[in-house]
Amino acid sequence: MTYWKDKVAVVTGASQGFGKVLAQQLIAQGCHVVLAARDEDKLSAAAAQLDADGKQTHCVPTDVTNDDDVVNLLAEVRQKYGKLDALFNIAGVSSRGLVCETSIDEFLCSYDLNVLSTVRCVQAARPLLEASRGHIVNMGSLASKSASKFIGPYATSKFALAGLNHQLRLELADAGIHVMLVCPGPIAREDAGTRYAQQTTNLPDSAAKPGAGVKVKAIDPQTLAATVLKGCEKRQTEIVMPGKARLLFAIAQLSGAWGDWVLRRFTSS
């Protein structure tokens, strides 16, 4: 029997990308997964692909930037399952651009989806997670720790998420809730290198590349998902992939100038 057998998990951003991969692995290990995402058609298609007989999944179309949607999501979890063992806050948004040329609305959009959505979900899920002494997993990035150029709104929001994660970890420890931050480099995907083309027409070529040109190997989403689930079992506080990025973080803490130098050396032009 696996650790996840008969547990109940909520995965936001579950209709595509890493959220879908994570849901797939949870289902394979016997977990009941509540799939949440904005696009109802994509969500239904993902559920049909992941769980053909529908015995292990439940779809709840959810905009995590909407208070009522999030409250409804957790109400459905309580009604259908009566418990919650894990909340995976995977939904998020990334973008490219110069800080001085990015609108305040774009900053607010990034902050709402990458940070405040986590606050909404945690607040709504807390009573159920306290009862189960469950898990909260927040999807950060290497940009939660150190960021290359041209990702201002994204890096700003991911740094904020790291701070939020730390606060949650401290505040919820006495309640027995495990809180973990996941900080991966660029995750392999089919549209890597082209998804930011329209946002980077007036920027260097590196801006459109995964990680805005940081020279790290793309991470296999299946490997990352397995690492995340194992991290929950071990109740780790943080996952960083690739692990060697921790060296950059340590250098940057000692000297911002040194950290910037290392970052430039490992960023393509």
PDB file of C-alpha atoms in Angstrom, residues 38-230:
ATOM      1  CA  ARG A  38     -10.577  27.635 -14.764  1.00  0.00           C
ATOM      2  CA  ASP A  39     -11.291  26.048 -18.137  1.00  0.00           C
ATOM      3  CA  GLU A  40     -14.101  23.528 -17.642  1.00  0.00           C
ATOM      4  CA  ASP A  41     -13.601  21.851 -21.035  1.00  0.00           C
ATOM      5  CA  LYS A  42      -9.866  21.332 -20.492  1.00  0.00           C
ATOM      6  CA  LEU A  43     -10.557  20.130 -16.968  1.00  0.00           C
ATOM      7  CA  SER A  44     -13.062  17.538 -18.162  1.00  0.00           C
ATOM      8  CA  ALA A  45     -10.692  16.383 -20.899  1.00  0.00           C
ATOM      9  CA  ALA A  46      -7.867  15.995 -18.388  1.00  0.00           C
ATOM     10  CA  ALA A  47     -10.086  13.998 -16.037  1.00  0.00           C
ATOM     11  CA  ALA A  48     -11.170  11.680 -18.852  1.00  0.00           C
ATOM     12  CA  GLN A  49      -7.552  11.082 -19.782  1.00  0.00           C
ATOM     13  CA  LEU A  50      -6.303  10.576 -16.226  1.00  0.00           C
ATOM     14  CA  ASP A  51      -9.211   8.590 -14.802  1.00  0.00           C
ATOM     15  CA  ALA A  52     -11.404   7.032 -17.476  1.00  0.00           C
ATOM     16  CA  ASP A  53     -13.940   5.502 -15.092  1.00  0.00           C
ATOM     17  CA  GLY A  54     -14.100   8.611 -12.910  1.00  0.00           C
ATOM     18  CA  LYS A  55     -13.680   6.682  -9.670  1.00  0.00           C
ATOM     19  CA  GLN A  56     -10.673   8.634  -8.378  1.00  0.00           C
ATOM     20  CA  THR A  57     -11.277  12.163  -9.616  1.00  0.00           C
ATOM     21  CA  HIS A  58     -13.763  14.939  -9.072  1.00  0.00           C
ATOM     22  CA  CYS A  59     -13.682  18.079 -11.228  1.00  0.00           C
ATOM     23  CA  VAL A  60     -14.486  21.489  -9.786  1.00  0.00           C
ATOM     24  CA  PRO A  61     -14.106  24.367 -12.283  1.00  0.00           C
ATOM     25  CA  THR A  62     -12.339  26.988 -10.185  1.00  0.00           C
ATOM     26  CA  ASP A  63     -10.812  30.402 -10.716  1.00  0.00           C
ATOM     27  CA  VAL A  64      -8.423  30.622  -7.775  1.00  0.00           C
ATOM     28  CA  THR A  65      -8.411  34.419  -8.052  1.00  0.00           C
ATOM     29  CA  ASN A  66     -12.120  34.392  -7.184  1.00  0.00           C
ATOM     30  CA  ASP A  67     -13.029  34.169  -3.486  1.00  0.00           C
ATOM     31  CA  ASP A  68     -16.397  32.491  -4.060  1.00  0.00           C
ATOM     32  CA  ASP A  69     -14.917  29.876  -6.399  1.00  0.00           C
ATOM     33  CA  VAL A  70     -12.335  28.859  -3.819  1.00  0.00           C
ATOM     34  CA  VAL A  71     -14.901  28.644  -1.025  1.00  0.00           C
ATOM     35  CA  ASN A  72     -17.068  26.491  -3.297  1.00  0.00           C
ATOM     36  CA  LEU A  73     -14.108  24.251  -4.153  1.00  0.00           C
ATOM     37  CA  LEU A  74     -13.433  23.369  -0.527  1.00  0.00           C
ATOM     38  CA  ALA A  75     -17.145  23.063   0.236  1.00  0.00           C
ATOM     39  CA  GLU A  76     -17.379  20.406  -2.478  1.00  0.00           C
ATOM     40  CA  VAL A  77     -14.372  18.600  -1.030  1.00  0.00           C
ATOM     41  CA  ARG A  78     -16.004  18.527   2.395  1.00  0.00           C
ATOM     42  CA  GLN A  79     -19.354  17.406   1.006  1.00  0.00           C
ATOM     43  CA  LYS A  80     -18.008  14.638  -1.238  1.00  0.00           C
ATOM     44  CA  TYR A  81     -15.138  13.277   0.842  1.00  0.00           C
ATOM     45  CA  GLY A  82     -15.462  14.726   4.337  1.00  0.00           C
ATOM     46  CA  LYS A  83     -11.718  15.177   4.576  1.00  0.00           C
ATOM     47  CA  LEU A  84      -8.649  16.628   2.868  1.00  0.00           C
ATOM     48  CA  ASP A  85      -5.110  15.305   3.181  1.00  0.00           C
ATOM     49  CA  ALA A  86      -3.185  17.554   0.800  1.00  0.00           C
ATOM     50  CA  LEU A  87      -3.530  20.881  -0.980  1.00  0.00           C
ATOM     51  CA  PHE A  88      -1.277  21.372  -3.989  1.00  0.00           C
ATOM     52  CA  ASN A  89      -1.231  25.036  -5.059  1.00  0.00           C
ATOM     53  CA  ILE A  90       0.069  24.596  -8.608  1.00  0.00           C
ATOM     54  CA  ALA A  91      -1.919  27.200 -10.585  1.00  0.00           C
ATOM     55  CA  GLY A  92       0.227  30.152 -11.595  1.00  0.00           C
ATOM     56  CA  VAL A  93       1.336  32.463 -14.367  1.00  0.00           C
ATOM     57  CA  SER A  94       4.684  33.456 -15.841  1.00  0.00           C
ATOM     58  CA  SER A  95       5.579  36.386 -18.080  1.00  0.00           C
ATOM     59  CA  ARG A  96       8.435  38.360 -19.593  1.00  0.00           C
ATOM     60  CA  GLY A  97       9.186  42.072 -19.737  1.00  0.00           C
ATOM     61  CA  LEU A  98      11.102  45.022 -18.325  1.00  0.00           C
ATOM     62  CA  VAL A  99       9.941  46.255 -14.920  1.00  0.00           C
ATOM     63  CA  CYS A 100       9.790  49.874 -16.062  1.00  0.00           C
ATOM     64  CA  GLU A 101       7.671  48.933 -19.071  1.00  0.00           C
ATOM     65  CA  THR A 102       5.279  46.517 -17.344  1.00  0.00           C
ATOM     66  CA  SER A 103       1.895  47.862 -16.303  1.00  0.00           C
ATOM     67  CA  ILE A 104       0.734  47.827 -12.708  1.00  0.00           C
ATOM     68  CA  ASP A 105      -2.201  45.686 -13.835  1.00  0.00           C
ATOM     69  CA  GLU A 106       0.223  43.019 -15.067  1.00  0.00           C
ATOM     70  CA  PHE A 107       2.027  43.063 -11.725  1.00  0.00           C
ATOM     71  CA  LEU A 108      -1.293  42.749  -9.907  1.00  0.00           C
ATOM     72  CA  CYS A 109      -2.343  39.850 -12.132  1.00  0.00           C
ATOM     73  CA  SER A 110       0.868  37.961 -11.358  1.00  0.00           C
ATOM     74  CA  TYR A 111       0.589  38.659  -7.645  1.00  0.00           C
ATOM     75  CA  ASP A 112      -3.051  37.640  -7.475  1.00  0.00           C
ATOM     76  CA  LEU A 113      -2.570  34.319  -9.243  1.00  0.00           C
ATOM     77  CA  ASN A 114       0.858  33.419  -7.864  1.00  0.00           C
ATOM     78  CA  VAL A 115       0.423  34.602  -4.257  1.00  0.00           C
ATOM     79  CA  LEU A 116      -3.077  35.594  -3.194  1.00  0.00           C
ATOM     80  CA  SER A 117      -4.620  32.496  -4.744  1.00  0.00           C
ATOM     81  CA  THR A 118      -2.508  30.470  -2.324  1.00  0.00           C
ATOM     82  CA  VAL A 119      -3.780  32.569   0.575  1.00  0.00           C
ATOM     83  CA  ARG A 120      -7.383  31.961  -0.515  1.00  0.00           C
ATOM     84  CA  CYS A 121      -6.921  28.222  -0.870  1.00  0.00           C
ATOM     85  CA  VAL A 122      -5.057  27.808   2.410  1.00  0.00           C
ATOM     86  CA  GLN A 123      -7.607  29.829   4.355  1.00  0.00           C
ATOM     87  CA  ALA A 124     -10.457  27.754   2.944  1.00  0.00           C
ATOM     88  CA  ALA A 125      -8.673  24.414   3.379  1.00  0.00           C
ATOM     89  CA  ARG A 126      -7.171  24.959   6.830  1.00  0.00           C
ATOM     90  CA  PRO A 127      -9.938  23.336   8.952  1.00  0.00           C
ATOM     91  CA  LEU A 128      -9.838  20.133   6.910  1.00  0.00           C
ATOM     92  CA  LEU A 129      -6.036  20.050   6.872  1.00  0.00           C
ATOM     93  CA  GLU A 130      -5.871  20.563  10.630  1.00  0.00           C
ATOM     94  CA  ALA A 131      -8.127  17.555  11.105  1.00  0.00           C
ATOM     95  CA  SER A 132      -5.898  15.362   8.919  1.00  0.00           C
ATOM     96  CA  ARG A 133      -2.547  16.946   9.886  1.00  0.00           C
ATOM     97  CA  GLY A 134      -2.109  17.166   6.152  1.00  0.00           C
ATOM     98  CA  HIS A 135       0.085  18.843   3.578  1.00  0.00           C
ATOM     99  CA  ILE A 136       0.232  22.232   1.852  1.00  0.00           C
ATOM    100  CA  VAL A 137       2.515  22.311  -1.184  1.00  0.00           C
ATOM    101  CA  ASN A 138       3.214  25.672  -2.803  1.00  0.00           C
ATOM    102  CA  MET A 139       4.682  25.902  -6.295  1.00  0.00           C
ATOM    103  CA  GLY A 140       7.569  28.321  -6.236  1.00  0.00           C
ATOM    104  CA  SER A 141      10.502  28.499  -8.631  1.00  0.00           C
ATOM    105  CA  LEU A 142      14.235  29.050  -8.686  1.00  0.00           C
ATOM    106  CA  ALA A 143      13.006  32.622  -9.171  1.00  0.00           C
ATOM    107  CA  SER A 144      11.688  32.450  -5.592  1.00  0.00           C
ATOM    108  CA  LYS A 145      15.338  32.640  -4.525  1.00  0.00           C
ATOM    109  CA  SER A 146      17.345  34.255  -7.331  1.00  0.00           C
ATOM    110  CA  ALA A 147      16.068  35.662 -10.606  1.00  0.00           C
ATOM    111  CA  SER A 148      17.499  36.460 -14.009  1.00  0.00           C
ATOM    112  CA  LYS A 149      16.541  39.593 -15.932  1.00  0.00           C
ATOM    113  CA  PHE A 150      13.288  40.201 -17.805  1.00  0.00           C
ATOM    114  CA  ILE A 151      10.970  38.277 -15.438  1.00  0.00           C
ATOM    115  CA  GLY A 152      10.110  41.123 -13.058  1.00  0.00           C
ATOM    116  CA  PRO A 153       6.432  40.435 -12.254  1.00  0.00           C
ATOM    117  CA  TYR A 154       7.023  36.684 -12.071  1.00  0.00           C
ATOM    118  CA  ALA A 155      10.105  36.911  -9.855  1.00  0.00           C
ATOM    119  CA  THR A 156       8.455  39.507  -7.628  1.00  0.00           C
ATOM    120  CA  SER A 157       5.471  37.244  -7.035  1.00  0.00           C
ATOM    121  CA  LYS A 158       7.561  34.105  -6.527  1.00  0.00           C
ATOM    122  CA  PHE A 159       9.794  35.843  -3.976  1.00  0.00           C
ATOM    123  CA  ALA A 160       6.601  36.870  -2.189  1.00  0.00           C
ATOM    124  CA  LEU A 161       5.340  33.293  -2.312  1.00  0.00           C
ATOM    125  CA  ALA A 162       8.530  32.120  -0.602  1.00  0.00           C
ATOM    126  CA  GLY A 163       7.877  34.598   2.200  1.00  0.00           C
ATOM    127  CA  LEU A 164       4.262  33.494   2.452  1.00  0.00           C
ATOM    128  CA  ASN A 165       5.324  29.842   2.567  1.00  0.00           C
ATOM    129  CA  HIS A 166       7.711  30.584   5.449  1.00  0.00           C
ATOM    130  CA  GLN A 167       4.975  32.344   7.406  1.00  0.00           C
ATOM    131  CA  LEU A 168       2.557  29.477   6.835  1.00  0.00           C
ATOM    132  CA  ARG A 169       5.172  26.939   7.884  1.00  0.00           C
ATOM    133  CA  LEU A 170       5.718  28.761  11.176  1.00  0.00           C
ATOM    134  CA  GLU A 171       2.060  29.505  11.868  1.00  0.00           C
ATOM    135  CA  LEU A 172       0.688  26.059  11.051  1.00  0.00           C
ATOM    136  CA  ALA A 173       3.401  23.915  12.636  1.00  0.00           C
ATOM    137  CA  ASP A 174       1.595  23.650  15.970  1.00  0.00           C
ATOM    138  CA  ALA A 175      -1.526  22.472  14.131  1.00  0.00           C
ATOM    139  CA  GLY A 176       0.482  19.639  12.610  1.00  0.00           C
ATOM    140  CA  ILE A 177       0.136  20.885   9.038  1.00  0.00           C
ATOM    141  CA  HIS A 178       3.139  20.242   6.817  1.00  0.00           C
ATOM    142  CA  VAL A 179       4.017  23.171   4.524  1.00  0.00           C
ATOM    143  CA  MET A 180       6.493  22.751   1.673  1.00  0.00           C
ATOM    144  CA  LEU A 181       7.841  25.083  -1.024  1.00  0.00           C
ATOM    145  CA  VAL A 182       8.854  23.595  -4.382  1.00  0.00           C
ATOM    146  CA  CYS A 183      11.495  25.579  -6.287  1.00  0.00           C
ATOM    147  CA  PRO A 184      12.222  24.008  -9.685  1.00  0.00           C
ATOM    148  CA  GLY A 185      14.085  25.388 -12.627  1.00  0.00           C
ATOM    149  CA  PRO A 186      12.365  25.433 -16.031  1.00  0.00           C
ATOM    150  CA  ILE A 187      10.111  22.399 -16.438  1.00  0.00           C
ATOM    151  CA  ALA A 188      10.265  20.618 -19.794  1.00  0.00           C
ATOM    152  CA  ARG A 189       7.262  21.384 -21.991  1.00  0.00           C
ATOM    153  CA  GLU A 190       6.448  21.261 -25.698  1.00  0.00           C
ATOM    154  CA  ASP A 191       6.230  25.030 -26.169  1.00  0.00           C
ATOM    155  CA  ALA A 192       9.450  25.880 -24.322  1.00  0.00           C
ATOM    156  CA  GLY A 193      11.275  28.676 -26.128  1.00  0.00           C
ATOM    157  CA  THR A 194       8.209  29.886 -28.046  1.00  0.00           C
ATOM    158  CA  ARG A 195       5.575  30.638 -25.396  1.00  0.00           C
ATOM    159  CA  TYR A 196       6.973  34.120 -24.684  1.00  0.00           C
ATOM    160  CA  ALA A 197       7.611  35.155 -28.301  1.00  0.00           C
ATOM    161  CA  GLN A 198       5.006  37.930 -28.321  1.00  0.00           C
ATOM    162  CA  GLN A 199       6.222  39.351 -24.999  1.00  0.00           C
ATOM    163  CA  THR A 200       9.900  39.509 -25.974  1.00  0.00           C
ATOM    164  CA  THR A 201       9.965  41.104 -29.433  1.00  0.00           C
ATOM    165  CA  ASN A 202      11.991  44.072 -28.117  1.00  0.00           C
ATOM    166  CA  LEU A 203      14.148  42.093 -25.682  1.00  0.00           C
ATOM    167  CA  PRO A 204      17.326  40.018 -26.102  1.00  0.00           C
ATOM    168  CA  ASP A 205      16.879  36.464 -27.379  1.00  0.00           C
ATOM    169  CA  SER A 206      17.602  35.081 -23.910  1.00  0.00           C
ATOM    170  CA  ALA A 207      14.375  36.572 -22.557  1.00  0.00           C
ATOM    171  CA  ALA A 208      12.255  34.135 -24.563  1.00  0.00           C
ATOM    172  CA  LYS A 209      14.211  31.078 -23.463  1.00  0.00           C
ATOM    173  CA  PRO A 210      13.207  28.841 -20.534  1.00  0.00           C
ATOM    174  CA  GLY A 211      14.240  30.524 -17.300  1.00  0.00           C
ATOM    175  CA  ALA A 212      14.967  33.676 -19.323  1.00  0.00           C
ATOM    176  CA  GLY A 213      18.163  32.061 -20.540  1.00  0.00           C
ATOM    177  CA  VAL A 214      19.496  30.523 -17.338  1.00  0.00           C
ATOM    178  CA  LYS A 215      21.739  27.610 -18.299  1.00  0.00           C
ATOM    179  CA  VAL A 216      20.091  24.737 -16.480  1.00  0.00           C
ATOM    180  CA  LYS A 217      18.745  21.523 -17.940  1.00  0.00           C
ATOM    181  CA  ALA A 218      14.965  21.408 -18.248  1.00  0.00           C
ATOM    182  CA  ILE A 219      13.418  19.335 -15.484  1.00  0.00           C
ATOM    183  CA  ASP A 220      11.391  16.259 -16.347  1.00  0.00           C
ATOM    184  CA  PRO A 221       7.892  16.865 -14.913  1.00  0.00           C
ATOM    185  CA  GLN A 222       7.449  13.198 -13.988  1.00  0.00           C
ATOM    186  CA  THR A 223      10.665  13.251 -11.972  1.00  0.00           C
ATOM    187  CA  LEU A 224       9.654  16.481 -10.280  1.00  0.00           C
ATOM    188  CA  ALA A 225       6.207  15.135  -9.397  1.00  0.00           C
ATOM    189  CA  ALA A 226       7.693  11.990  -7.860  1.00  0.00           C
ATOM    190  CA  THR A 227      10.116  14.126  -5.851  1.00  0.00           C
ATOM    191  CA  VAL A 228       7.286  16.327  -4.594  1.00  0.00           C
ATOM    192  CA  LEU A 229       5.197  13.369  -3.446  1.00  0.00           C
ATOM    193  CA  LYS A 230       8.182  11.796  -1.706  1.00  0.00           C
TER     194      LYS A 230
END
